Short mmCIF file of N, CA and C in Angstrom, two decimals:
data_model
loop_
_atom_site.label_atom_id
_atom_site.label_comp_id
_atom_site.label_asym_id
_atom_site.label_seq_id
_atom_site.Cartn_x
_atom_site.Cartn_y
_atom_site.Cartn_z
N MET A 25 30.20 10.07 5.38
CA MET A 25 29.25 9.69 5.12
C MET A 25 28.07 9.76 5.37
N THR A 26 27.67 10.08 4.19
CA THR A 26 26.16 10.43 4.61
C THR A 26 24.48 9.77 5.10
N ALA A 27 23.99 10.26 5.60
CA ALA A 27 22.96 9.01 6.53
C ALA A 27 21.91 9.06 5.13
N ILE A 28 21.67 7.26 5.35
CA ILE A 28 20.71 7.22 4.48
C ILE A 28 19.04 7.56 4.78
N THR A 29 18.24 7.92 4.26
CA THR A 29 17.17 8.04 5.04
C THR A 29 15.59 7.75 3.81
N VAL A 30 14.79 7.15 4.82
CA VAL A 30 14.02 6.29 4.11
C VAL A 30 12.54 7.44 4.84
N TYR A 31 12.05 8.19 3.29
CA TYR A 31 10.97 8.65 3.69
C TYR A 31 9.31 7.65 3.19
N VAL A 32 8.39 7.56 3.97
CA VAL A 32 7.08 6.64 4.20
C VAL A 32 6.15 7.77 3.77
N ASP A 33 5.84 7.99 2.71
CA ASP A 33 4.13 8.76 2.37
C ASP A 33 3.50 7.75 3.08
N ALA A 34 2.94 8.09 4.38
CA ALA A 34 2.87 7.37 5.25
C ALA A 34 1.01 6.85 5.42
N ASP A 35 0.10 8.26 4.99
CA ASP A 35 -1.30 8.30 5.12
C ASP A 35 -2.14 6.65 4.43
N ALA A 36 -1.91 6.20 3.64
CA ALA A 36 -2.12 4.92 2.98
C ALA A 36 -1.41 3.97 2.92
N CYS A 37 -0.04 3.85 3.03
CA CYS A 37 1.07 3.03 3.09
C CYS A 37 0.84 1.54 4.05
N PRO A 38 0.40 0.51 3.65
CA PRO A 38 0.90 -0.74 3.68
C PRO A 38 1.40 -1.40 4.35
N VAL A 39 2.66 -0.93 4.24
CA VAL A 39 4.09 -1.41 4.28
C VAL A 39 4.89 -1.16 5.56
N LYS A 40 4.55 0.17 6.38
CA LYS A 40 4.75 0.88 7.49
C LYS A 40 5.96 -0.37 8.26
N GLU A 41 5.42 -1.44 8.81
CA GLU A 41 5.96 -1.91 9.62
C GLU A 41 7.28 -2.90 8.91
N GLU A 42 7.35 -3.19 7.33
CA GLU A 42 8.30 -3.78 6.91
C GLU A 42 9.48 -2.60 6.79
N VAL A 43 9.01 -1.34 6.38
CA VAL A 43 9.68 -0.44 6.36
C VAL A 43 10.99 -0.33 7.64
N TYR A 44 10.07 -0.07 8.75
CA TYR A 44 11.04 -0.57 10.11
C TYR A 44 12.20 -1.23 9.83
N ARG A 45 11.13 -2.38 9.73
CA ARG A 45 12.02 -3.84 10.45
C ARG A 45 13.24 -3.90 9.30
N VAL A 46 13.61 -3.62 7.92
CA VAL A 46 14.40 -3.46 7.16
C VAL A 46 15.04 -2.19 7.27
N ALA A 47 14.74 -1.11 7.74
CA ALA A 47 15.23 -0.13 7.55
C ALA A 47 16.46 0.18 9.40
N GLY A 48 15.46 -0.88 10.12
CA GLY A 48 16.35 -0.92 11.20
C GLY A 48 17.84 -2.10 10.97
N ARG A 49 17.27 -3.11 10.74
CA ARG A 49 18.88 -3.77 10.28
C ARG A 49 19.75 -2.77 9.54
N HIS A 50 19.60 -1.98 8.48
CA HIS A 50 20.68 -1.36 7.83
C HIS A 50 21.14 -0.02 8.47
N GLY A 51 20.16 0.17 9.44
CA GLY A 51 20.98 1.45 10.39
C GLY A 51 20.20 3.17 9.27
N ALA A 52 19.37 2.86 8.74
CA ALA A 52 18.85 4.44 8.01
C ALA A 52 18.01 5.00 9.04
N HIS A 53 17.63 6.03 8.87
CA HIS A 53 16.68 6.73 9.20
C HIS A 53 15.69 6.68 9.01
N VAL A 54 14.13 6.85 9.53
CA VAL A 54 13.05 6.40 8.70
C VAL A 54 11.81 7.68 9.16
N VAL A 55 11.76 8.63 8.23
CA VAL A 55 10.69 9.78 8.36
C VAL A 55 9.48 9.37 7.63
N VAL A 56 8.38 9.35 8.89
CA VAL A 56 7.02 8.67 8.56
C VAL A 56 6.13 10.27 8.28
N VAL A 57 5.77 10.22 7.44
CA VAL A 57 5.26 11.87 7.26
C VAL A 57 3.57 11.51 6.65
N ALA A 58 3.00 12.43 7.22
CA ALA A 58 1.30 11.90 7.09
C ALA A 58 0.63 13.38 7.91
N ASN A 59 -0.12 13.46 7.35
CA ASN A 59 -1.68 14.62 7.59
C ASN A 59 -1.94 14.54 8.99
N SER A 60 -1.85 13.18 9.30
CA SER A 60 -2.33 13.12 10.95
C SER A 60 -1.72 12.60 11.69
N PHE A 61 -1.82 11.99 12.86
CA PHE A 61 -1.74 11.24 13.91
C PHE A 61 -1.17 9.34 13.29
N ILE A 62 0.04 9.15 13.14
CA ILE A 62 -0.07 8.14 13.00
C ILE A 62 1.00 7.33 14.27
N ALA A 63 0.48 6.37 14.50
CA ALA A 63 1.57 5.63 15.62
C ALA A 63 2.84 4.77 15.00
N ILE A 64 3.96 4.99 15.92
CA ILE A 64 5.22 4.94 15.44
C ILE A 64 6.14 4.04 16.50
N PRO A 65 6.55 3.26 15.82
CA PRO A 65 7.66 2.86 17.17
C PRO A 65 8.50 3.63 17.77
N ARG A 66 8.67 3.52 18.92
CA ARG A 66 9.10 4.38 19.85
C ARG A 66 11.23 4.15 19.80
N GLU A 67 11.84 4.67 18.99
CA GLU A 67 12.86 4.39 18.41
C GLU A 67 13.47 5.31 18.11
N PRO A 68 14.65 6.02 18.69
CA PRO A 68 15.41 7.00 18.43
C PRO A 68 15.62 7.33 16.28
N TRP A 69 15.67 6.21 16.09
CA TRP A 69 16.12 6.38 14.28
C TRP A 69 14.62 6.56 13.53
N ILE A 70 13.51 6.68 13.89
CA ILE A 70 12.13 6.44 13.79
C ILE A 70 11.73 8.06 13.70
N GLU A 71 11.16 8.57 13.02
CA GLU A 71 10.61 10.17 13.10
C GLU A 71 9.39 10.09 12.68
N ARG A 72 8.46 10.96 13.46
CA ARG A 72 7.13 11.17 12.99
C ARG A 72 6.96 12.80 12.39
N VAL A 73 6.17 12.96 11.29
CA VAL A 73 6.18 14.17 10.80
C VAL A 73 4.68 14.33 10.36
N ILE A 74 3.86 15.12 11.04
CA ILE A 74 2.77 15.50 11.07
C ILE A 74 2.63 16.81 9.82
N VAL A 75 2.38 17.02 8.66
CA VAL A 75 2.28 18.16 8.11
C VAL A 75 0.56 18.58 7.97
N SER A 76 0.45 19.69 7.03
CA SER A 76 -1.39 20.24 7.30
C SER A 76 -1.89 19.39 6.60
N ASP A 77 -3.48 19.70 6.31
CA ASP A 77 -4.00 18.67 5.45
C ASP A 77 -4.46 19.56 4.07
N LYS A 78 -3.52 20.38 3.78
CA LYS A 78 -3.31 21.10 2.66
C LYS A 78 -3.24 20.23 1.62
N PHE A 79 -4.14 20.06 0.28
CA PHE A 79 -3.67 19.20 -0.62
C PHE A 79 -1.98 18.80 -0.73
N ASP A 80 -2.06 17.86 -1.08
CA ASP A 80 -0.34 17.32 -1.19
C ASP A 80 0.68 17.72 -0.50
N ALA A 81 0.58 18.26 0.67
CA ALA A 81 1.12 18.56 1.80
C ALA A 81 2.77 17.56 1.98
N ALA A 82 1.94 16.85 2.28
CA ALA A 82 3.32 15.46 2.86
C ALA A 82 4.06 15.37 1.39
N ASP A 83 3.20 15.21 0.24
CA ASP A 83 3.65 14.95 -0.72
C ASP A 83 5.04 16.37 -1.08
N ASP A 84 4.39 17.38 -0.95
CA ASP A 84 5.73 18.44 -0.76
C ASP A 84 6.68 18.52 0.09
N TRP A 85 6.33 18.01 1.21
CA TRP A 85 7.11 18.31 2.35
C TRP A 85 8.39 17.10 1.88
N ILE A 86 8.10 15.82 1.40
CA ILE A 86 9.14 14.79 0.83
C ILE A 86 9.85 15.08 -0.26
N ALA A 87 9.35 15.90 -1.09
CA ALA A 87 9.81 16.06 -2.38
C ALA A 87 10.62 17.06 -2.10
N GLU A 88 10.58 17.75 -1.05
CA GLU A 88 11.74 18.90 -0.88
C GLU A 88 12.84 18.70 -0.39
N ARG A 89 12.55 17.34 0.47
CA ARG A 89 13.94 16.51 0.91
C ARG A 89 14.77 15.56 0.47
N ALA A 90 13.76 14.87 -0.31
CA ALA A 90 14.34 13.50 -1.24
C ALA A 90 15.65 14.09 -2.33
N GLY A 91 16.54 13.32 -1.89
CA GLY A 91 17.99 12.99 -2.73
C GLY A 91 18.75 11.93 -2.82
N PRO A 92 19.45 11.73 -3.33
CA PRO A 92 20.65 10.45 -3.92
C PRO A 92 20.75 9.73 -2.96
N GLN A 93 20.61 9.94 -1.17
CA GLN A 93 21.14 9.49 -0.22
C GLN A 93 19.46 8.90 0.41
N ALA A 94 18.56 9.04 -0.64
CA ALA A 94 16.71 8.66 -0.02
C ALA A 94 16.57 7.71 -0.74
N VAL A 95 15.62 6.80 0.14
CA VAL A 95 14.80 5.91 -0.17
C VAL A 95 13.49 6.49 0.01
N VAL A 96 12.27 6.63 -1.35
CA VAL A 96 10.99 6.77 -0.93
C VAL A 96 10.21 5.75 -1.25
N VAL A 97 9.25 5.59 -0.35
CA VAL A 97 8.00 4.74 -0.32
C VAL A 97 6.35 5.58 -0.54
N THR A 98 6.09 5.56 -1.61
CA THR A 98 4.78 5.88 -2.18
C THR A 98 4.09 5.10 -3.08
N ALA A 99 2.76 5.44 -2.89
CA ALA A 99 1.94 4.47 -3.85
C ALA A 99 1.88 5.38 -5.41
N ASP A 100 1.83 7.39 -4.62
CA ASP A 100 1.63 8.36 -5.66
C ASP A 100 2.77 8.91 -6.44
N VAL A 101 2.02 8.58 -8.00
CA VAL A 101 2.88 8.20 -8.87
C VAL A 101 3.29 10.10 -9.47
N PRO A 102 2.64 10.98 -9.30
CA PRO A 102 3.34 12.23 -9.25
C PRO A 102 4.03 12.47 -8.28
N LEU A 103 3.99 12.13 -6.98
CA LEU A 103 5.02 12.18 -5.93
C LEU A 103 6.57 11.12 -6.49
N ALA A 104 6.05 10.37 -6.62
CA ALA A 104 7.27 9.15 -7.44
C ALA A 104 7.88 9.84 -8.40
N SER A 105 7.45 10.46 -9.14
CA SER A 105 7.80 11.36 -10.13
C SER A 105 8.87 12.27 -10.16
N ARG A 106 8.40 13.29 -9.01
CA ARG A 106 9.24 14.44 -8.52
C ARG A 106 10.38 14.04 -7.38
N CYS A 107 10.42 12.86 -6.68
CA CYS A 107 11.43 12.06 -6.22
C CYS A 107 12.39 11.44 -6.91
N VAL A 108 12.30 10.98 -8.04
CA VAL A 108 13.09 10.25 -8.91
C VAL A 108 13.86 11.34 -9.57
N LYS A 109 13.38 12.22 -10.10
CA LYS A 109 14.13 13.42 -10.79
C LYS A 109 14.87 14.31 -10.01
N ALA A 110 14.23 14.25 -8.38
CA ALA A 110 15.85 14.54 -7.23
C ALA A 110 16.74 13.52 -6.95
N GLY A 111 16.69 12.55 -7.80
CA GLY A 111 17.78 11.47 -7.89
C GLY A 111 17.70 10.34 -6.36
N ALA A 112 16.33 10.50 -6.09
CA ALA A 112 16.06 9.56 -4.98
C ALA A 112 15.64 8.01 -5.88
N SER A 113 15.84 6.93 -4.95
CA SER A 113 15.32 5.78 -4.98
C SER A 113 14.23 5.60 -4.59
N VAL A 114 13.06 5.28 -5.29
CA VAL A 114 11.46 5.27 -5.40
C VAL A 114 10.77 3.68 -5.21
N LEU A 115 10.04 3.46 -4.54
CA LEU A 115 9.74 1.99 -4.20
C LEU A 115 7.82 2.77 -4.08
N GLY A 116 7.36 1.31 -4.67
CA GLY A 116 5.93 1.62 -4.63
C GLY A 116 5.77 0.56 -3.43
N PRO A 117 4.59 0.24 -2.60
CA PRO A 117 4.67 -0.62 -1.67
C PRO A 117 4.27 -2.16 -2.08
N THR A 118 4.35 -2.38 -3.36
CA THR A 118 4.44 -3.37 -3.85
C THR A 118 5.75 -4.11 -3.95
N GLY A 119 6.69 -3.00 -4.31
CA GLY A 119 8.23 -3.28 -4.28
C GLY A 119 8.53 -3.01 -5.72
N LYS A 120 7.75 -2.18 -6.54
CA LYS A 120 7.88 -1.88 -7.66
C LYS A 120 9.07 -0.74 -7.62
N ALA A 121 10.35 -0.30 -8.15
CA ALA A 121 11.04 0.47 -8.38
C ALA A 121 10.64 1.99 -9.18
N PHE A 122 10.52 2.58 -8.79
CA PHE A 122 9.97 3.59 -10.15
C PHE A 122 11.41 4.58 -9.96
N THR A 123 11.43 4.62 -11.38
CA THR A 123 12.47 5.06 -12.49
C THR A 123 12.66 6.15 -13.29
N ASP A 124 13.74 6.76 -13.76
CA ASP A 124 13.58 7.20 -15.00
C ASP A 124 12.98 6.84 -16.35
N SER A 125 12.92 5.74 -16.37
CA SER A 125 12.54 5.07 -17.41
C SER A 125 10.85 4.64 -17.53
N SER A 126 10.64 4.55 -15.75
CA SER A 126 9.23 3.94 -15.82
C SER A 126 8.17 5.18 -15.31
N VAL A 127 8.93 5.90 -14.62
CA VAL A 127 7.74 6.94 -14.20
C VAL A 127 7.05 7.87 -14.82
N GLY A 128 7.60 7.96 -16.45
CA GLY A 128 6.85 8.41 -17.17
C GLY A 128 5.37 7.70 -17.45
N MET A 129 6.01 6.32 -17.81
CA MET A 129 4.56 5.82 -18.30
C MET A 129 4.21 4.88 -17.35
N ALA A 130 3.97 5.56 -16.01
CA ALA A 130 3.39 5.13 -14.78
C ALA A 130 2.64 6.96 -14.93
N LEU A 131 3.01 7.53 -15.17
CA LEU A 131 1.90 8.40 -15.09
C LEU A 131 0.79 8.92 -16.08
N ALA A 132 1.80 8.24 -17.53
CA ALA A 132 0.62 7.99 -18.47
C ALA A 132 -0.57 7.42 -18.13
N THR A 133 -0.36 6.05 -17.92
CA THR A 133 -1.22 5.36 -17.15
C THR A 133 -1.84 5.70 -16.48
N ARG A 134 -1.84 6.41 -14.92
CA ARG A 134 -2.48 6.66 -13.98
C ARG A 134 -3.10 7.95 -14.58
N ASP A 135 -2.94 8.76 -15.60
CA ASP A 135 -3.91 9.93 -16.36
C ASP A 135 -4.82 9.22 -17.30
N LEU A 136 -4.37 8.12 -17.59
CA LEU A 136 -5.45 7.35 -18.91
C LEU A 136 -6.46 6.61 -17.98
N MET A 137 -6.18 5.39 -16.87
CA MET A 137 -6.98 5.26 -15.79
C MET A 137 -7.77 6.28 -14.65
N GLN A 138 -7.30 7.51 -14.64
CA GLN A 138 -8.30 8.70 -14.26
C GLN A 138 -9.10 9.15 -15.02
N SER A 139 -8.74 9.10 -16.53
CA SER A 139 -10.04 9.63 -17.48
C SER A 139 -10.77 8.73 -17.63
N LEU A 140 -10.66 7.48 -17.83
CA LEU A 140 -11.67 6.16 -17.59
C LEU A 140 -12.31 5.80 -16.58
N ARG A 141 -11.92 6.07 -15.31
CA ARG A 141 -12.77 5.99 -14.06
C ARG A 141 -13.66 7.50 -14.62
N GLU A 142 -13.58 8.60 -14.89
CA GLU A 142 -14.16 9.57 -15.35
C GLU A 142 -15.52 9.56 -16.06
N ALA A 143 -15.33 8.78 -17.24
CA ALA A 143 -15.96 8.87 -18.12
C ALA A 143 -16.96 7.15 -17.90
N GLY A 144 -16.24 6.80 -16.71
CA GLY A 144 -17.08 5.66 -15.92
C GLY A 144 -16.99 4.25 -16.72
N ALA A 145 -15.41 4.45 -17.78
CA ALA A 145 -15.97 3.45 -18.44
C ALA A 145 -14.79 2.13 -16.73
N VAL A 146 -13.96 2.56 -16.21
CA VAL A 146 -13.72 1.79 -15.23
C VAL A 146 -14.24 2.16 -13.61
N THR A 147 -14.36 1.27 -13.12
CA THR A 147 -15.38 1.50 -11.34
C THR A 147 -14.07 1.00 -10.72
N GLY A 148 -13.76 0.00 -10.78
CA GLY A 148 -12.71 -0.57 -10.08
C GLY A 148 -11.32 0.04 -9.49
N GLY A 149 -10.93 -0.08 -8.51
CA GLY A 149 -9.75 0.37 -7.69
C GLY A 149 -8.79 -1.10 -7.86
N PRO A 150 -7.46 -0.72 -7.47
CA PRO A 150 -6.32 -1.39 -7.70
C PRO A 150 -6.77 -2.85 -7.11
N LYS A 151 -6.19 -3.59 -7.21
CA LYS A 151 -6.23 -5.09 -6.61
C LYS A 151 -5.67 -4.95 -5.12
N PRO A 152 -6.71 -6.03 -4.63
CA PRO A 152 -5.84 -5.97 -2.96
C PRO A 152 -4.79 -6.58 -2.96
N PHE A 153 -3.87 -5.55 -1.93
CA PHE A 153 -2.64 -6.04 -1.72
C PHE A 153 -2.40 -6.90 -1.15
N SER A 154 -1.17 -7.79 -1.27
CA SER A 154 -1.20 -9.14 -0.77
C SER A 154 0.09 -9.28 -0.48
N ALA A 155 0.45 -11.02 -0.23
CA ALA A 155 1.64 -11.16 0.59
C ALA A 155 2.66 -11.52 -0.41
N LYS A 156 2.46 -11.41 -1.68
CA LYS A 156 3.27 -11.50 -2.43
C LYS A 156 3.64 -10.26 -2.53
N ASP A 157 3.07 -9.42 -2.74
CA ASP A 157 3.37 -7.82 -2.80
C ASP A 157 4.36 -7.40 -1.53
N ARG A 158 3.64 -7.40 -0.09
CA ARG A 158 4.90 -7.76 0.81
C ARG A 158 5.98 -8.40 0.72
N SER A 159 5.77 -9.34 0.04
CA SER A 159 7.33 -9.93 0.31
C SER A 159 8.03 -9.22 -0.92
N ALA A 160 7.55 -9.22 -2.11
CA ALA A 160 8.45 -8.01 -3.07
C ALA A 160 9.03 -6.84 -2.89
N PHE A 161 7.93 -6.44 -1.85
CA PHE A 161 8.69 -4.84 -1.29
C PHE A 161 10.06 -5.28 -0.25
N LEU A 162 9.58 -6.52 0.44
CA LEU A 162 10.89 -6.27 1.83
C LEU A 162 12.02 -6.28 0.94
N GLY A 163 12.12 -7.18 -0.47
CA GLY A 163 13.46 -7.49 -0.89
C GLY A 163 13.60 -6.45 -1.87
N ALA A 164 13.04 -5.48 -2.47
CA ALA A 164 13.30 -4.36 -3.29
C ALA A 164 14.09 -3.46 -1.93
N LEU A 165 12.84 -2.71 -0.78
CA LEU A 165 13.99 -1.95 0.20
C LEU A 165 15.32 -2.44 0.49
N ASP A 166 15.26 -3.70 1.05
CA ASP A 166 16.39 -4.06 0.92
C ASP A 166 17.81 -4.18 0.17
N ARG A 167 17.11 -4.15 -1.17
CA ARG A 167 18.53 -4.45 -1.98
C ARG A 167 18.56 -2.58 -2.72
N ALA A 168 17.54 -1.84 -2.10
CA ALA A 168 18.07 -0.32 -2.33
C ALA A 168 18.65 -0.02 -1.51
N LEU A 169 18.65 -0.41 -0.13
CA LEU A 169 19.55 -0.09 0.93
C LEU A 169 20.72 -0.34 0.65
N VAL A 170 21.16 -1.56 0.10
CA VAL A 170 22.14 -2.32 0.02
C VAL A 170 22.97 -1.09 -0.96
N ARG A 171 22.32 -1.06 -2.09
CA ARG A 171 23.11 0.09 -2.99
C ARG A 171 23.24 1.15 -2.64
N LEU A 172 22.56 2.05 -1.96
CA LEU A 172 22.78 3.25 -0.98
C LEU A 172 24.14 3.24 -0.28
N ARG A 173 24.09 2.40 0.30
CA ARG A 173 25.21 2.18 1.18
C ARG A 173 26.35 1.79 0.79
N ARG A 174 26.32 0.89 -0.30
CA ARG A 174 27.82 0.34 -1.46
C ARG A 174 28.10 1.84 -1.49
N ASN A 175 27.40 2.79 -2.47
CA ASN A 175 27.54 3.91 -3.39
C ASN A 175 27.93 4.88 -2.21
N ALA A 176 27.59 5.07 -1.18
CA ALA A 176 28.13 5.71 -0.08
C ALA A 176 29.38 5.83 0.00
N GLN A 177 29.82 4.25 0.15
CA GLN A 177 31.39 3.69 0.92
C GLN A 177 32.03 3.91 -0.39
N GLY A 178 31.75 4.09 -2.03
CA GLY A 178 32.16 4.44 -2.87
C GLY A 178 32.74 3.21 -3.37
N GLY A 179 31.20 2.21 -3.07
CA GLY A 179 31.94 0.80 -3.98
C GLY A 179 31.01 0.66 -4.53
#
């Protein structure tokens, strides 16, 4: 059975502690990918990868390794799209799953919002991260890991 890996796009990820807690319960390997040093728990199943500060270096590193036995945690829609295409399960920090059917709309919405911001029509960012978002993420990650483990066991 292939090990399940959780890749965390860590630079601005608000749910790293939740990833460690849920992944530890499921025996999944966690890879925390960032452009600079990020403290991680000293556990043999948690790995830190520091990539260059080149634009999209963390995204490229994760996308090259994501596949059917992986969960990718990211708020980055283009990275989510690349990982979904590679067969990975992809979750945003709010627990929202990116899927074949949702990632195209997410990319279109992202591009529209970027155009509106550039035109000065939208000045605010995303709403603040909430306890409800954290709870939704915990449940979504748990379900994703259970599903991957079941699939790996052939059932």
